[in-house]
Short mmCIF file of C-alpha atoms in Angstrom, two decimals:
data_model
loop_
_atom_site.label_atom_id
_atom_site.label_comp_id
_atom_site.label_asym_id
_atom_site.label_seq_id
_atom_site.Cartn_x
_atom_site.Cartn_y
_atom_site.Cartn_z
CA UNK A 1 -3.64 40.44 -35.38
CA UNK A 2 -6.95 39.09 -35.01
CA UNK A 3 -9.40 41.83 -36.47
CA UNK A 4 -12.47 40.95 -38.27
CA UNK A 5 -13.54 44.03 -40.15
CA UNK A 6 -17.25 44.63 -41.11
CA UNK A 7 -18.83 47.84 -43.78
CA UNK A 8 -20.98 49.72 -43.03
CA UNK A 9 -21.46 50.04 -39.60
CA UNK A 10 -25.10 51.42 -39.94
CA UNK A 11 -27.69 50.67 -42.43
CA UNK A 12 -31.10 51.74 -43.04
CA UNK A 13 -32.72 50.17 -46.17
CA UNK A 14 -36.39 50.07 -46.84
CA UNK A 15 -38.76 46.51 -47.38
CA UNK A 16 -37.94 46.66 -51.18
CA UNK A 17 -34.21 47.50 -51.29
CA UNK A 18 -31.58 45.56 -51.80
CA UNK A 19 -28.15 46.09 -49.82
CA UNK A 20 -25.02 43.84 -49.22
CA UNK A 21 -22.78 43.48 -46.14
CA UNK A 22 -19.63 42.73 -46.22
CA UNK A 23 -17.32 41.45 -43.95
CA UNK A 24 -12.95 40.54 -44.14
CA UNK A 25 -10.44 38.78 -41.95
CA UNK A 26 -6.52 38.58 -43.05
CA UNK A 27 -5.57 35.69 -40.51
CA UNK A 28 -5.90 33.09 -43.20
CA UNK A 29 -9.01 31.56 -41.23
CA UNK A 30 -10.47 28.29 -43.22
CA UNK A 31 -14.11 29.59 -41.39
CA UNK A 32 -16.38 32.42 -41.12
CA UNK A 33 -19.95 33.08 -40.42
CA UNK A 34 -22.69 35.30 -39.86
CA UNK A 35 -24.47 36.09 -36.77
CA UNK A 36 -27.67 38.03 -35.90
CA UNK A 37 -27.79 39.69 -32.93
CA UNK A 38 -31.42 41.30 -31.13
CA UNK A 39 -31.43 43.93 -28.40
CA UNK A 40 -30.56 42.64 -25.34
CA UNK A 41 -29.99 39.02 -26.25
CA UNK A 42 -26.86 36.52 -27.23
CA UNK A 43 -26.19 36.14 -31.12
CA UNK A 44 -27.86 33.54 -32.82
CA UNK A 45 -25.72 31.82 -35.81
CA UNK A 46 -27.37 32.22 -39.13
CA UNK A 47 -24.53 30.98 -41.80
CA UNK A 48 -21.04 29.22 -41.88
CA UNK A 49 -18.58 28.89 -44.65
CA UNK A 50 -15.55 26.50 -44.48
CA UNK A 51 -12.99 26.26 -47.33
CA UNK A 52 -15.47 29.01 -49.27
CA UNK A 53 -18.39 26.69 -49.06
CA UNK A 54 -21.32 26.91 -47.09
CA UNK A 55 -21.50 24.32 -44.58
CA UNK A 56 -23.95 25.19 -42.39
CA UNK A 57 -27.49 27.08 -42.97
CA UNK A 58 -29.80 27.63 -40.02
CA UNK A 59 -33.01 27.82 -42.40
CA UNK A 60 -32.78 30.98 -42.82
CA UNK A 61 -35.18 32.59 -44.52
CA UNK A 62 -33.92 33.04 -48.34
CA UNK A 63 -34.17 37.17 -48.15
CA UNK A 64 -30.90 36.45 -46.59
CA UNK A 65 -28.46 35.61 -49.86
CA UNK A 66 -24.51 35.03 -48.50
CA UNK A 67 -21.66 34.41 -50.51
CA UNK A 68 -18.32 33.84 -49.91
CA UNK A 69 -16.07 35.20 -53.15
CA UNK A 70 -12.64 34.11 -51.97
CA UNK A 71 -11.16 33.23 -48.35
CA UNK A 72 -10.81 37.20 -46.93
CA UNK A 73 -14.39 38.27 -47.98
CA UNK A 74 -18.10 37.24 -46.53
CA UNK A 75 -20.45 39.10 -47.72
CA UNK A 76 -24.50 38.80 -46.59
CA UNK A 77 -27.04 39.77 -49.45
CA UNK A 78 -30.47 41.47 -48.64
CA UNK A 79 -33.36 41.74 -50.21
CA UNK A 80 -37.09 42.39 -49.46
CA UNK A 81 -36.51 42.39 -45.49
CA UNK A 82 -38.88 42.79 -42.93
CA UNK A 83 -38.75 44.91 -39.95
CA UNK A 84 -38.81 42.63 -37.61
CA UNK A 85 -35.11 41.85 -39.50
CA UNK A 86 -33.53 44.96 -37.83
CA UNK A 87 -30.53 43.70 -35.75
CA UNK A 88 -27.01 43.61 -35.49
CA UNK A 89 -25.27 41.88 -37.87
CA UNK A 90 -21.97 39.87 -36.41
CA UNK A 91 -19.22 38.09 -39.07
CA UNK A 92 -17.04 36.26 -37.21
CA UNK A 93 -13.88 34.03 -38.40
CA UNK A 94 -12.07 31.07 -37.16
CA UNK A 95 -8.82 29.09 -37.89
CA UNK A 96 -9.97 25.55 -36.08
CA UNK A 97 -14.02 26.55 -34.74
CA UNK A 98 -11.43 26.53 -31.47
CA UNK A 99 -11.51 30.45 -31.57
CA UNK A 100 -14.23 32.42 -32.89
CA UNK A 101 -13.27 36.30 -33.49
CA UNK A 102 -15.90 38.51 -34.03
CA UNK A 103 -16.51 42.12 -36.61
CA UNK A 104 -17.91 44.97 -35.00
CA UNK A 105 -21.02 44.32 -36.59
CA UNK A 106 -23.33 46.13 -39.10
CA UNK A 107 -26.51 48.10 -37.68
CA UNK A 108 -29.29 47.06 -39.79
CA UNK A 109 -32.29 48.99 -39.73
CA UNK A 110 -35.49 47.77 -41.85
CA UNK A 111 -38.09 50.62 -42.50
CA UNK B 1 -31.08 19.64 -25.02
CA UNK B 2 -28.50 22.44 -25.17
CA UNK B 3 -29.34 25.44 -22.66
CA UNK B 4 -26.84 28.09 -20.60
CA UNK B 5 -27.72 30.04 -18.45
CA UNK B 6 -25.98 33.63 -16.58
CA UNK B 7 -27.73 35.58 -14.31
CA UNK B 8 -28.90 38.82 -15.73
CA UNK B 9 -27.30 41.59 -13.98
CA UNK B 10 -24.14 42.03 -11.28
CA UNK B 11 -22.90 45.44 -9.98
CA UNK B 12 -19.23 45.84 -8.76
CA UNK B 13 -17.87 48.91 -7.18
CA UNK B 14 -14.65 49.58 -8.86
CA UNK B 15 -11.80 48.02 -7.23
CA UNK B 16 -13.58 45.26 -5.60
CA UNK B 17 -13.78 41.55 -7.63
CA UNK B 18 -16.87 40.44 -10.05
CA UNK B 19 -17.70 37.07 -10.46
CA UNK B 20 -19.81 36.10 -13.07
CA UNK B 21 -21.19 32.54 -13.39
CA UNK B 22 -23.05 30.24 -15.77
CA UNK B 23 -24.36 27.18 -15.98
CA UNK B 24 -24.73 24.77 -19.13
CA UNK B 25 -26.18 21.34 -19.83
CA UNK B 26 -24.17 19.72 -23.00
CA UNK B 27 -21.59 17.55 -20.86
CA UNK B 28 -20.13 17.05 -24.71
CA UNK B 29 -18.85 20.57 -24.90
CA UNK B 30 -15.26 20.62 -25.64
CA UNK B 31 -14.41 24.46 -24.98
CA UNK B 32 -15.93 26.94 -22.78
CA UNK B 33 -15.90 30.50 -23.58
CA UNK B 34 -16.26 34.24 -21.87
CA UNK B 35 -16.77 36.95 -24.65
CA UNK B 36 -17.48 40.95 -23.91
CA UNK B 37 -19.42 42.50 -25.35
CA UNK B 38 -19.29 46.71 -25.22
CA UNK B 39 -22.52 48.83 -25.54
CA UNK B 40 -22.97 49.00 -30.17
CA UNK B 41 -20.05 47.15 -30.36
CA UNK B 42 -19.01 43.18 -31.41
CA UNK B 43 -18.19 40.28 -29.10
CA UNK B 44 -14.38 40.31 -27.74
CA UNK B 45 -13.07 36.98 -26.78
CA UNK B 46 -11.72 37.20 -23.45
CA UNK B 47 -10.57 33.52 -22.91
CA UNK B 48 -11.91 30.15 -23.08
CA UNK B 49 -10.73 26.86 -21.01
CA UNK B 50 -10.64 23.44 -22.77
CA UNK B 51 -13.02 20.91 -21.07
CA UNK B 52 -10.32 18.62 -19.07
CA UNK B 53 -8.93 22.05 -17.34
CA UNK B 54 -10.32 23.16 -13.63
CA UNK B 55 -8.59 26.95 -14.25
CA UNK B 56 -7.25 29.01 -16.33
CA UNK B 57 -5.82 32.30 -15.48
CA UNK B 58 -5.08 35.25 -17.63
CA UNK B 59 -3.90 38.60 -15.65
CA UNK B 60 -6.89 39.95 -14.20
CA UNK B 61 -9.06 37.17 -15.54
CA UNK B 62 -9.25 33.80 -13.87
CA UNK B 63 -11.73 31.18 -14.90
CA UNK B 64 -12.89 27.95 -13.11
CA UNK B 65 -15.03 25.17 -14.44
CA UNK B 66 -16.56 22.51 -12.55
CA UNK B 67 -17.17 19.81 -15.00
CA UNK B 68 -19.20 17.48 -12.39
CA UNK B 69 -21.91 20.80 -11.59
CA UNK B 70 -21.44 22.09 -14.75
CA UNK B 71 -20.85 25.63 -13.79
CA UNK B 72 -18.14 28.00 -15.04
CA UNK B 73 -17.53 31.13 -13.19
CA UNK B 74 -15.14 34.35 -14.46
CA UNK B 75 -13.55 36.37 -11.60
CA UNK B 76 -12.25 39.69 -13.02
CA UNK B 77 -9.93 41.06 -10.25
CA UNK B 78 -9.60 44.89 -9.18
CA UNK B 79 -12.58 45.49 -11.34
CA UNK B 80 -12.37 48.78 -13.32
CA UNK B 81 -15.14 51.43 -15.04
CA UNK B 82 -13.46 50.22 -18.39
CA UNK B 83 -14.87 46.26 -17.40
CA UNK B 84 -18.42 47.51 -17.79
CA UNK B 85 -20.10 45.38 -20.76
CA UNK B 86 -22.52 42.45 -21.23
CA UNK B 87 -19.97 39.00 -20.42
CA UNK B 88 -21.19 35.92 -22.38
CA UNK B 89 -20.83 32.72 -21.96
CA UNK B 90 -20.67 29.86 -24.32
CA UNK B 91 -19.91 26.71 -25.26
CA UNK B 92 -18.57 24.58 -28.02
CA UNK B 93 -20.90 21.87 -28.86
CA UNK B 94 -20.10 18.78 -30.61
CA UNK B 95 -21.24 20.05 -34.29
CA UNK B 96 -18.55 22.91 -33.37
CA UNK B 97 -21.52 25.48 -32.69
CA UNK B 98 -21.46 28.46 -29.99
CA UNK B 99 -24.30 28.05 -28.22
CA UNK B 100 -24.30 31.07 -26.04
CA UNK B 101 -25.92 31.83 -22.58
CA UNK B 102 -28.26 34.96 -21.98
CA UNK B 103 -25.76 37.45 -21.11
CA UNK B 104 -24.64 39.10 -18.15
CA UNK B 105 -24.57 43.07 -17.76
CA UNK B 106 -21.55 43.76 -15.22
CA UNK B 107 -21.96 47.72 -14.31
CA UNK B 108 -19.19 49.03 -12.00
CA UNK B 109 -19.78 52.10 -10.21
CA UNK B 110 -17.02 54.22 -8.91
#
């Protein structure tokens, strides 16, 4: 089984909201992360976790709040987004960085 | 620097074979990657060939890298309707990051 699962699948939130993502693997992988993904281009990595601690942050801006609360669960935090911040949003999870399986992604739309 | 690069667009009629090729810079990568990616969907990872390898084959998938040039290259035999996505390439740099190429759109038309 390698399924990454990812809730909700759409979202529309306005500039002052604030909204979570969430995102769960059950393949016992030590490392997950988040992607964002534009129209028409590749994903670009935003955050990893490994052992439940964030390892690596691609300055992101800080509207962008993740937490990891135990191995299974990612979750992404939002919070005064732009529009320009509409995209997909990929979690992906891996045992060794070897193999990276990817969620279906959450569609975020900013209003 | 690290850069790949696909071309942006191949068309297959169905039954015939689609290669799809890409070319990186970061002779450090360790792993090589193709992912598919559906229309509204997430990346699937299709296979991936560890650095020291020339080929890898997986059923209809076979996958050649030429360290020397480079270049990796996916051949999908008997390509089918279903095989229509965007194929990505990427590779494993040595801070264990996916750097991924620009994406290739393979349509297949019957």
């Amino acid at each position: 089984d390698t399924e990454v699962t990812q809730t909700p699948k759409h979202l529309v939130m306005g500039m002052t909201n604030k909204k979570s993502l969430k995102c769960e693997q059950h393949m016992g992988h030590r490392a997950m992360y988040w992607y964002k993904q534009k129209a028409k281009k590749p994903p670009e990595l935003m955050f990893v976790y490994s052992y439940e601690k964030l390892s690596i942050n691609e300055s992101v801006p800080s509207r962008f709040s993740p937490e990891c609360p135990n191995s299974s669960l990612l979750n992404l935090h939002l919070h005064a987004l732009q529009p320009e911040d509409s995209a997909l949003y990929l979690c992906a999870s891996s045992q060794d960085t070897k193999e990276q399986y990817f969620g279906p992604g959450t569609r975020l739309t900013v209003t | 620097g690290e850069d790949v690069e696909q071309s942006l667009f191949l068309s297959v009629r169905e039954g015939d074979s689609s290669v799809i090729n890409c070319t990186y810079t970061d002779s450090s990568s360790t792993y090589l990657y193709w992912y598919k990616q559906e229309p509204g969907a997430g990346l699937q990872l299709l296979t991936y060939i560890f650095s020291n390898m020339d080929m890898k084959q997986d059923q209809r998938l076979t996958v050649l890298l030429n360290k020397k040039d480079k270049h990796l290259s996916l051949r999908i035999a008997d390509t089918q309707t279903g095989d229509s996505a965007i194929y990505f390439c990427a590779e494993l740099n040595n801070t264990d990051k996916l750097i991924f190429g620009t994406g290739t759109r393979l349509q297949v038309f019957p």
